[in-house]
Amino acid sequence: MIHSLFLINASGDIFLEKHWKSVVSRSVCDYFFEAQERASEAENVPPVIPTPHHYLLSVYRHKIFFVAVIQSEVPPLFVIEFLHRVVDTFQDYFGSTNVGDQLPTGQLSVVPWRRTGVKYTNNEAYFDVIEEIDAIIDKSGSTITAEIQGVIDACVKLTGMPDLTLSFMNPRLLDDVSFHPCVRFKRWESERILSFIPPDGNFRLLSYHVSAQNLVAIPVYIKHNISFRDSSSLGRFEITVGPKQTMGKTVEGVMVTSQMPKGVLNMTLTPSQGTHIFDPVTKLLSWDVGKINPQKLPSLKGSVSLQAGTSKPDENPTINLQFKIQQLAISGLKVNRLDMYGEKYKPFKGIKYMTKAGKFQVRT
Amino acid sequence: MAASPAYGEEKGGSSSLGEPEYGHDPASGGIFSSDYKRHDDLKEMLDSNKDSLKLEAMKRIVAMIARGKNASDLFPAVVKNVACKNIEVKKLVYVYLVRYAEEQQDLALLSISTFQRGLKDPNQLIRASALRVLSSIRVPIIVPIMMLAIKEAASDMSPYVRKTAAHAIPKLYSLDSDQKDQLIEVIEKLLADKTTLVAGSVVMAFEEVCPERIDLIHKNYRKLCNLLIDVEEWGQVVIINMLTRYARTQFLSPNQNESLLEESAEKAFYGSEEEDAKDAKAEVASLAKRKPYVMDPDHRLLLRNTKPLLQSRNAAVVMAVAQLYFHLAPKAEVGVIAKALVRLLRSHSEVQYVVLQNVATMSIKRRGMFEPYLKSFYIRSTDPTQIKILKLEVLTNLANETNISTILREFQTYIRSMDKDFVAATIQAIGRCATNIGKVRDTCLNGLVQLLSNRDELVVAESVVVIKKLLQMQPAQHSEIIKHMAKLTDNIQVPMARASILWLIGEYCEHVPKIAPDVLRKMAKSFTNEEDIVKLQVINLAAKLYLTNSKQSKLLTQYVLNLAKYDQNYDIRDRARFIRQLIVPTEKSGALNKYAKKLFLAQKPAPILESSFKDRDHFQLGSLSHLLNTKAVGYQELPDWPDEAPDPSVRNVEVRGASWGAGVLGEPQKVPEWTKCTSREKRKEKVEKPFYSDSEGESGPTESADSEPESVSEESGSSSSSGSSSSSSDEEEEEEEEEEGSGDEEEEEEEGAKKAKKKKAPQGRKGHAETSSEEASASESSSSGSNSGSEAEAKRRKAPPSSRTGPKEISLLDLDDCDHPPPPQPVPSSSIVSTSLVTDLEGLTLTDTSLAPALLSPTFGAVRTYELLHRMAGEGLSVEYCFSRRPFPGDPHMVAVQIQISNNTDAEVKSLRVSEPKPLSGMRIQEFPEIERLAPGDTASVVMGIDFCDSTQAANFQLCTHTRHFYVSIQPPVGELMAPVFMSENEFKKEQGKLTGMSEITEKLTLPEKCRSDHAIVQQVTSAANVGRVPCGADNEYRFAAKTVTSGSLVLITLERREGTTAQLTVNSEKMVIGTMLVKDIVQALAQ
């Protein structure tokens, strides 16, 4: 399957290579560099590049290209998914403890995802229910499409071989689910209960999609007034962010970004709160708003200077929004209970809810 | 150290990295200033007694390798440590060996004995890692040792070691393909392994070494299917892909009925004409044998066991299942994969890229599948361009008459995007929508024309190119646009756009007689500065004008041709010479001159704008080859379905005792006994028999096999085994459970006759698959047919008419038997039959139920006609209507109402039409096309669509003729507000679980005597409501499912027979009103 792997950093250096079969010369990456040049942006490099003798399959994460060299037919997703897992593993491994202090030890266990002989003094199991709202809002503020995608991330540190069950108050909300392999599918099918022997440590238990029939509550709105005038080289820019359906919770971590048209030279803006940056090279405006205080709505106002002599841009920029709401699952999903079988001790259990903006866009 | 210079040299050859950049290497720490001394410190550390130093050295060496630096000169120093006791050191030494053994074969041999010792180690981890390294060092001389090691490891007691053995197989094969035969033996052995750990790895080895040996899979097929859910993710992908190919060679196409139905009409015709020719009969028999499609239980097993994996977190697994369903499942079931694929669109952009490519291909074949997810393909400004363009492709594929306005509105936003490549692609997409959907062609064209005044030249250019293609479809109506475009030549600079405009003007110069010569004048001026493609089009334009309007353009043409004559580009010179000869008459110019006009101004077919993903599904979806749209190295073709199923018994495995685990996902299992699966299968077959036939059959044949036995025993106690129907049921029974063969059969048949009957049976069954007339002719042929059969057979042939005439109502068969001309009111009946035909053709989910009344019932009860306008009130015009239960074309939310209008007056009735529909809020009426004239005594039948909004409120409208208006109204019975849906028993239960409480209505009832057979119950329920039967495991339960036509809410019906004559009816539906009314209607129908 994968013949060789090359890691290429942002400046185009191959800084790591690994060969599982005979060595493939790193000159094969030249084809990749060519494609990279053609693509102009890193994210537009085709994930699959055919070359005369090999196929290059790559993923781009953390500003690094992971380029796998393949010699014959293989499902492309097989390789791509695998590369992403490799990156995840790197992230876990290099992100935490001292690098290289301890090499991972091979483990054989009846439960392939859990090593044997796990021991903790404090037995604890935490679950985070995190929901993301993907939405496209049109010019007039009406929702074109909105969906809720959720995950349950777990951090389980339990001694021995615990067997957990987690049930929901309203499992019917979940429309489409995908599981960590530890979850017993049949049990879910018949009883809508998550039953599993957890892996040790951090893992994603479940991803779900909330059924489209339920209307999605949109927690924030943006009022915008962006105009470029043909006659003058100045434009107006004004946006206000406000809370909408927040179920009484505070919206925080609000961040507004917007890609300005090429013709924009600079922006002179004043925020009512938070900090903002306009990068005249990439034309990216970002405004770190912070918390929304419903009594005093945050706004960003000012003028836009346009390239003189050229006509006004055809298009208005799209506004991308990020935000967080603690202690709320916007879909209304609620965990009913968590039980443990198979071990005698009493674990400490905790559940946290959070709602975030996913791909949340406002067209202007 | 004599060797080290030599290694230094080799370094240059073996690695391509050129000069090593020592400065950047923190591990080397500036020690390697000279080639002779390099790595001395590492060698020292490796030679030391301390494990910690060795470990440190090995870490640095491995880090060097990872950076692509050459560490080959350390080989002797490293290889000594292969026997090191420290496991950490050992592992790193292995890493080094795998990298350099190939280059240093002789030295590598020194390590072999260590591995051989490792292979005997009591620790399974060490055995496995020894095998792994041994098989990874590519040293041809040790091939025999590897072979031996693999064989031994394949019988190791540890599944982990056996798994490693499976991994070693492709490695050895790539090193020495002569080992193939021996390796296949090992593969065969490992395929029989019963642990999940080994399964994926050995199938991988199978795929790499001997994918053509499909016979090795037979005995392991069921085991692989059953193990699948517990195999690790990567193994699942490999197994699923392999099983897809396997299934394509072993099973029959589940969608064959659609194609066969078309054929069969013809075939039946032959059958009826048969002049006792035995071979003809044999042919019919063989054809018929093939026709009643019942899915092989093993095929079903595969579909059932892969479906849960759509829930996998692994995108590759989801894609593998999706492609399996796409290539193997009956059309009606493929839809389940859409949701899972759409889910993957949330993943990393590379995953999206691959998934969208596959969705693009699928959405051409099965548009309906992704339509509900239209919005998931909407484009965000933050999507990478390549993703945007793929989404655009999918949106365009999904566009149809109903959603086009939404899609176009969305496209409008895209056109304003800053990403110009994407804008260009959007314009092309609009062009494709315009060509595919005639309704919006003008709208699109107008939109594109507006874009011509866009500031961005690329946008304008792309629009010009697309407009050109669109105009070619109907140039006459658009001379205004052509004029507008002619003006653009002054400004637009993009060569392709200029060329397109010139071509348009030339081609349609007759529509713009004044402008065309003027454009030519301007172009003649700028000729020398134009790009080549523009020049060619200028010449083209000149030639065409010369032919149509030589008075004004003769001089200009000559001027242009002269310029072209001396052009630098030889193509242009060439073209000029050619055209001059062709259009300018001289003495020398031959016969062609006469035809110049025809040559230049011939009607040219409009270009077809089609997706680049069309027909890409001849590659297995999800494969690299599919993505590249070209065959990749090592791609295994996806075979076509066989015409005849190979022997299914090859998959039978001897049954051994012992039970096996429930196969629950993630359940740790203690070496389960998978072989038992056969016995389980058998049990399943019995229990789920109706399931298979119901869900897969989808058409007459299976249905008749299924429900006729009851009907026969019920209604024809007198005529005993009656004709084709019973013979078909017999065959079914013989296959399934011999001991249940019906009693009357035994009375009648002798052994010999039995055989003959078997042959005959398929033909009888086939008859049921046809439309009524064909059925009639088939049965006629069999009753009037030859005397060649045995006595028993002849008897049976006579039987059908007698049994059919029994019931009082007219039956279809009767009509033909008596050789009557069709009675004056055949429309309802023919409409039912054609309904079933249509639905069969479309592979829709109308299962047996809709066919049952049509083909089996002797009554017309299923399709009731209602009066819309009585003959008296209508002054001689009588109008009746019925619900044809056919999907209304063009709008799935409408109920199709078949209207039959008879003119009983003695004058012609003109311009019959619907006018002033006064629908209640939300209700919509799609009128039937106006009937221009209806002669006296004539009858016309039309279809109109009404969206009743899931209510039984009447739809009011006026029926107009040229003289009169009649107020009429159509009130639908609640049962007609829905359309059957297919679902499996599990889905049914799942959905039912969601619709409890208020949504559930239960009623007890007593079944009258004549309504106790399965057949009668099914018939009564399906005549009362347009529902589809759902397979059911229990004998005394009947399940039906439908969706309301407007909102698509599920309506689930369960009828449970209790002891005696009581029964309980349960209806589950969100729509409580519909549920309540439906209960009433069904109870009434059953009480009759």
mmCIF file with all atom_site columns, N, CA and C in Angstrom, chain A residues 48 50-51 53-55 57 70-76, chain B residues 619 623-637:
data_model
loop_
_atom_site.group_PDB
_atom_site.id
_atom_site.type_symbol
_atom_site.label_atom_id
_atom_site.label_alt_id
_atom_site.label_comp_id
_atom_site.label_asym_id
_atom_site.label_entity_id
_atom_site.label_seq_id
_atom_site.pdbx_PDB_ins_code
_atom_site.Cartn_x
_atom_site.Cartn_y
_atom_site.Cartn_z
_atom_site.occupancy
_atom_site.B_iso_or_equiv
_atom_site.pdbx_formal_charge
_atom_site.auth_seq_id
_atom_site.auth_comp_id
_atom_site.auth_asym_id
_atom_site.auth_atom_id
_atom_site.pdbx_PDB_model_num
ATOM 1  N N  . VAL A 1 48  ? -4.540  13.904 -4.753  1.00 0.00 ? 48  VAL A N  1
ATOM 2  C CA . VAL A 1 48  ? -4.021  12.759 -5.496  1.00 0.00 ? 48  VAL A CA 1
ATOM 3  C C  . VAL A 1 48  ? -3.319  13.271 -6.749  1.00 0.00 ? 48  VAL A C  1
ATOM 4  N N  . PRO A 1 50  ? -1.050  11.920 -9.973  1.00 0.00 ? 50  PRO A N  1
ATOM 5  C CA . PRO A 1 50  ? -0.413  10.807 -10.667 1.00 0.00 ? 50  PRO A CA 1
ATOM 6  C C  . PRO A 1 50  ? 0.941   11.229 -11.243 1.00 0.00 ? 50  PRO A C  1
ATOM 7  N N  . THR A 1 51  ? 1.937   10.387 -11.132 1.00 0.00 ? 51  THR A N  1
ATOM 8  C CA . THR A 1 51  ? 3.233   10.631 -11.768 1.00 0.00 ? 51  THR A CA 1
ATOM 9  C C  . THR A 1 51  ? 3.518   9.390  -12.611 1.00 0.00 ? 51  THR A C  1
ATOM 10 N N  . HIS A 1 53  ? 5.482   6.867  -12.494 1.00 0.00 ? 53  HIS A N  1
ATOM 11 C CA . HIS A 1 53  ? 5.655   5.553  -11.872 1.00 0.00 ? 53  HIS A CA 1
ATOM 12 C C  . HIS A 1 53  ? 4.954   5.417  -10.524 1.00 0.00 ? 53  HIS A C  1
ATOM 13 N N  . HIS A 1 54  ? 4.529   6.524  -9.977  1.00 0.00 ? 54  HIS A N  1
ATOM 14 C CA . HIS A 1 54  ? 3.912   6.473  -8.655  1.00 0.00 ? 54  HIS A CA 1
ATOM 15 C C  . HIS A 1 54  ? 2.667   7.351  -8.625  1.00 0.00 ? 54  HIS A C  1
ATOM 16 N N  . TYR A 1 55  ? 1.942   7.221  -7.543  1.00 0.00 ? 55  TYR A N  1
ATOM 17 C CA . TYR A 1 55  ? 0.861   8.153  -7.252  1.00 0.00 ? 55  TYR A CA 1
ATOM 18 C C  . TYR A 1 55  ? 1.187   8.821  -5.926  1.00 0.00 ? 55  TYR A C  1
ATOM 19 N N  . LEU A 1 57  ? -0.227  10.733 -2.792  1.00 0.00 ? 57  LEU A N  1
ATOM 20 C CA . LEU A 1 57  ? -1.437  11.092 -2.060  1.00 0.00 ? 57  LEU A CA 1
ATOM 21 C C  . LEU A 1 57  ? -1.019  11.908 -0.842  1.00 0.00 ? 57  LEU A C  1
ATOM 22 N N  . ILE A 1 70  ? 2.550   5.908  -3.515  1.00 0.00 ? 70  ILE A N  1
ATOM 23 C CA . ILE A 1 70  ? 1.813   4.663  -3.749  1.00 0.00 ? 70  ILE A CA 1
ATOM 24 C C  . ILE A 1 70  ? 2.242   4.126  -5.099  1.00 0.00 ? 70  ILE A C  1
ATOM 25 N N  . GLN A 1 71  ? 2.261   2.808  -5.238  1.00 0.00 ? 71  GLN A N  1
ATOM 26 C CA . GLN A 1 71  ? 2.639   2.281  -6.547  1.00 0.00 ? 71  GLN A CA 1
ATOM 27 C C  . GLN A 1 71  ? 1.503   1.646  -7.314  1.00 0.00 ? 71  GLN A C  1
ATOM 28 N N  . SER A 1 72  ? 0.459   1.253  -6.613  1.00 0.00 ? 72  SER A N  1
ATOM 29 C CA . SER A 1 72  ? -0.617  0.609  -7.359  1.00 0.00 ? 72  SER A CA 1
ATOM 30 C C  . SER A 1 72  ? -1.969  0.955  -6.747  1.00 0.00 ? 72  SER A C  1
ATOM 31 N N  . GLU A 1 73  ? -2.993  0.485  -7.398  1.00 0.00 ? 73  GLU A N  1
ATOM 32 C CA . GLU A 1 73  ? -4.371  0.776  -7.008  1.00 0.00 ? 73  GLU A CA 1
ATOM 33 C C  . GLU A 1 73  ? -4.600  0.560  -5.506  1.00 0.00 ? 73  GLU A C  1
ATOM 34 N N  . VAL A 1 74  ? -5.213  1.555  -4.905  1.00 0.00 ? 74  VAL A N  1
ATOM 35 C CA . VAL A 1 74  ? -5.586  1.475  -3.494  1.00 0.00 ? 74  VAL A CA 1
ATOM 36 C C  . VAL A 1 74  ? -6.705  2.499  -3.314  1.00 0.00 ? 74  VAL A C  1
ATOM 37 N N  . PRO A 1 75  ? -7.675  2.218  -2.454  1.00 0.00 ? 75  PRO A N  1
ATOM 38 C CA . PRO A 1 75  ? -8.698  3.251  -2.270  1.00 0.00 ? 75  PRO A CA 1
ATOM 39 C C  . PRO A 1 75  ? -8.049  4.527  -1.724  1.00 0.00 ? 75  PRO A C  1
ATOM 40 N N  . PRO A 1 76  ? -8.204  5.657  -2.409  1.00 0.00 ? 76  PRO A N  1
ATOM 41 C CA . PRO A 1 76  ? -7.519  6.873  -1.967  1.00 0.00 ? 76  PRO A CA 1
ATOM 42 C C  . PRO A 1 76  ? -7.883  7.272  -0.534  1.00 0.00 ? 76  PRO A C  1
ATOM 43 N N  . PHE B 2 619 ? -15.685 2.266  -13.399 1.00 0.00 ? 619 PHE B N  1
ATOM 44 C CA . PHE B 2 619 ? -14.632 1.984  -12.431 1.00 0.00 ? 619 PHE B CA 1
ATOM 45 C C  . PHE B 2 619 ? -15.300 1.740  -11.089 1.00 0.00 ? 619 PHE B C  1
ATOM 46 N N  . SER B 2 623 ? -12.290 3.830  -5.821  1.00 0.00 ? 623 SER B N  1
ATOM 47 C CA . SER B 2 623 ? -10.953 3.381  -6.197  1.00 0.00 ? 623 SER B CA 1
ATOM 48 C C  . SER B 2 623 ? -10.120 4.543  -6.716  1.00 0.00 ? 623 SER B C  1
ATOM 49 N N  . LEU B 2 624 ? -8.825  4.329  -6.724  1.00 0.00 ? 624 LEU B N  1
ATOM 50 C CA . LEU B 2 624 ? -7.918  5.327  -7.274  1.00 0.00 ? 624 LEU B CA 1
ATOM 51 C C  . LEU B 2 624 ? -8.218  5.527  -8.761  1.00 0.00 ? 624 LEU B C  1
ATOM 52 N N  . SER B 2 625 ? -8.497  4.430  -9.439  1.00 0.00 ? 625 SER B N  1
ATOM 53 C CA . SER B 2 625 ? -8.778  4.513  -10.865 1.00 0.00 ? 625 SER B CA 1
ATOM 54 C C  . SER B 2 625 ? -10.000 5.380  -11.141 1.00 0.00 ? 625 SER B C  1
ATOM 55 N N  . HIS B 2 626 ? -11.010 5.228  -10.301 1.00 0.00 ? 626 HIS B N  1
ATOM 56 C CA . HIS B 2 626 ? -12.193 6.061  -10.483 1.00 0.00 ? 626 HIS B CA 1
ATOM 57 C C  . HIS B 2 626 ? -11.840 7.528  -10.321 1.00 0.00 ? 626 HIS B C  1
ATOM 58 N N  . LEU B 2 627 ? -11.050 7.817  -9.313  1.00 0.00 ? 627 LEU B N  1
ATOM 59 C CA . LEU B 2 627 ? -10.712 9.208  -9.033  1.00 0.00 ? 627 LEU B CA 1
ATOM 60 C C  . LEU B 2 627 ? -9.913  9.817  -10.184 1.00 0.00 ? 627 LEU B C  1
ATOM 61 N N  . LEU B 2 628 ? -9.008  9.030  -10.738 1.00 0.00 ? 628 LEU B N  1
ATOM 62 C CA . LEU B 2 628 ? -8.168  9.568  -11.812 1.00 0.00 ? 628 LEU B CA 1
ATOM 63 C C  . LEU B 2 628 ? -8.834  9.403  -13.167 1.00 0.00 ? 628 LEU B C  1
ATOM 64 N N  . ASN B 2 629 ? -9.925  8.654  -13.183 1.00 0.00 ? 629 ASN B N  1
ATOM 65 C CA . ASN B 2 629 ? -10.627 8.337  -14.416 1.00 0.00 ? 629 ASN B CA 1
ATOM 66 C C  . ASN B 2 629 ? -9.705  7.674  -15.436 1.00 0.00 ? 629 ASN B C  1
ATOM 67 N N  . THR B 2 630 ? -8.813  6.880  -14.943 1.00 0.00 ? 630 THR B N  1
ATOM 68 C CA . THR B 2 630 ? -7.937  6.108  -15.814 1.00 0.00 ? 630 THR B CA 1
ATOM 69 C C  . THR B 2 630 ? -7.467  4.911  -15.015 1.00 0.00 ? 630 THR B C  1
ATOM 70 N N  . LYS B 2 631 ? -7.235  3.823  -15.689 1.00 0.00 ? 631 LYS B N  1
ATOM 71 C CA . LYS B 2 631 ? -6.909  2.599  -14.977 1.00 0.00 ? 631 LYS B CA 1
ATOM 72 C C  . LYS B 2 631 ? -5.557  2.702  -14.278 1.00 0.00 ? 631 LYS B C  1
ATOM 73 N N  . ALA B 2 632 ? -5.553  2.559  -12.968 1.00 0.00 ? 632 ALA B N  1
ATOM 74 C CA . ALA B 2 632 ? -4.293  2.608  -12.232 1.00 0.00 ? 632 ALA B CA 1
ATOM 75 C C  . ALA B 2 632 ? -3.628  1.237  -12.266 1.00 0.00 ? 632 ALA B C  1
ATOM 76 N N  . VAL B 2 633 ? -2.334  1.239  -12.012 1.00 0.00 ? 633 VAL B N  1
ATOM 77 C CA . VAL B 2 633 ? -1.592  -0.024 -11.973 1.00 0.00 ? 633 VAL B CA 1
ATOM 78 C C  . VAL B 2 633 ? -2.228  -0.944 -10.937 1.00 0.00 ? 633 VAL B C  1
ATOM 79 N N  . GLY B 2 634 ? -2.467  -2.171 -11.337 1.00 0.00 ? 634 GLY B N  1
ATOM 80 C CA . GLY B 2 634 ? -2.972  -3.147 -10.372 1.00 0.00 ? 634 GLY B CA 1
ATOM 81 C C  . GLY B 2 634 ? -4.459  -3.053 -10.113 1.00 0.00 ? 634 GLY B C  1
ATOM 82 N N  . TYR B 2 635 ? -5.164  -2.272 -10.916 1.00 0.00 ? 635 TYR B N  1
ATOM 83 C CA . TYR B 2 635 ? -6.609  -2.157 -10.711 1.00 0.00 ? 635 TYR B CA 1
ATOM 84 C C  . TYR B 2 635 ? -7.308  -3.426 -11.157 1.00 0.00 ? 635 TYR B C  1
ATOM 85 N N  . GLN B 2 636 ? -8.177  -3.927 -10.311 1.00 0.00 ? 636 GLN B N  1
ATOM 86 C CA . GLN B 2 636 ? -8.963  -5.119 -10.662 1.00 0.00 ? 636 GLN B CA 1
ATOM 87 C C  . GLN B 2 636 ? -10.304 -4.659 -11.196 1.00 0.00 ? 636 GLN B C  1
ATOM 88 N N  . GLU B 2 637 ? -10.604 -5.032 -12.418 1.00 0.00 ? 637 GLU B N  1
ATOM 89 C CA . GLU B 2 637 ? -11.878 -4.628 -13.001 1.00 0.00 ? 637 GLU B CA 1
ATOM 90 C C  . GLU B 2 637 ? -13.046 -5.125 -12.155 1.00 0.00 ? 637 GLU B C  1
#
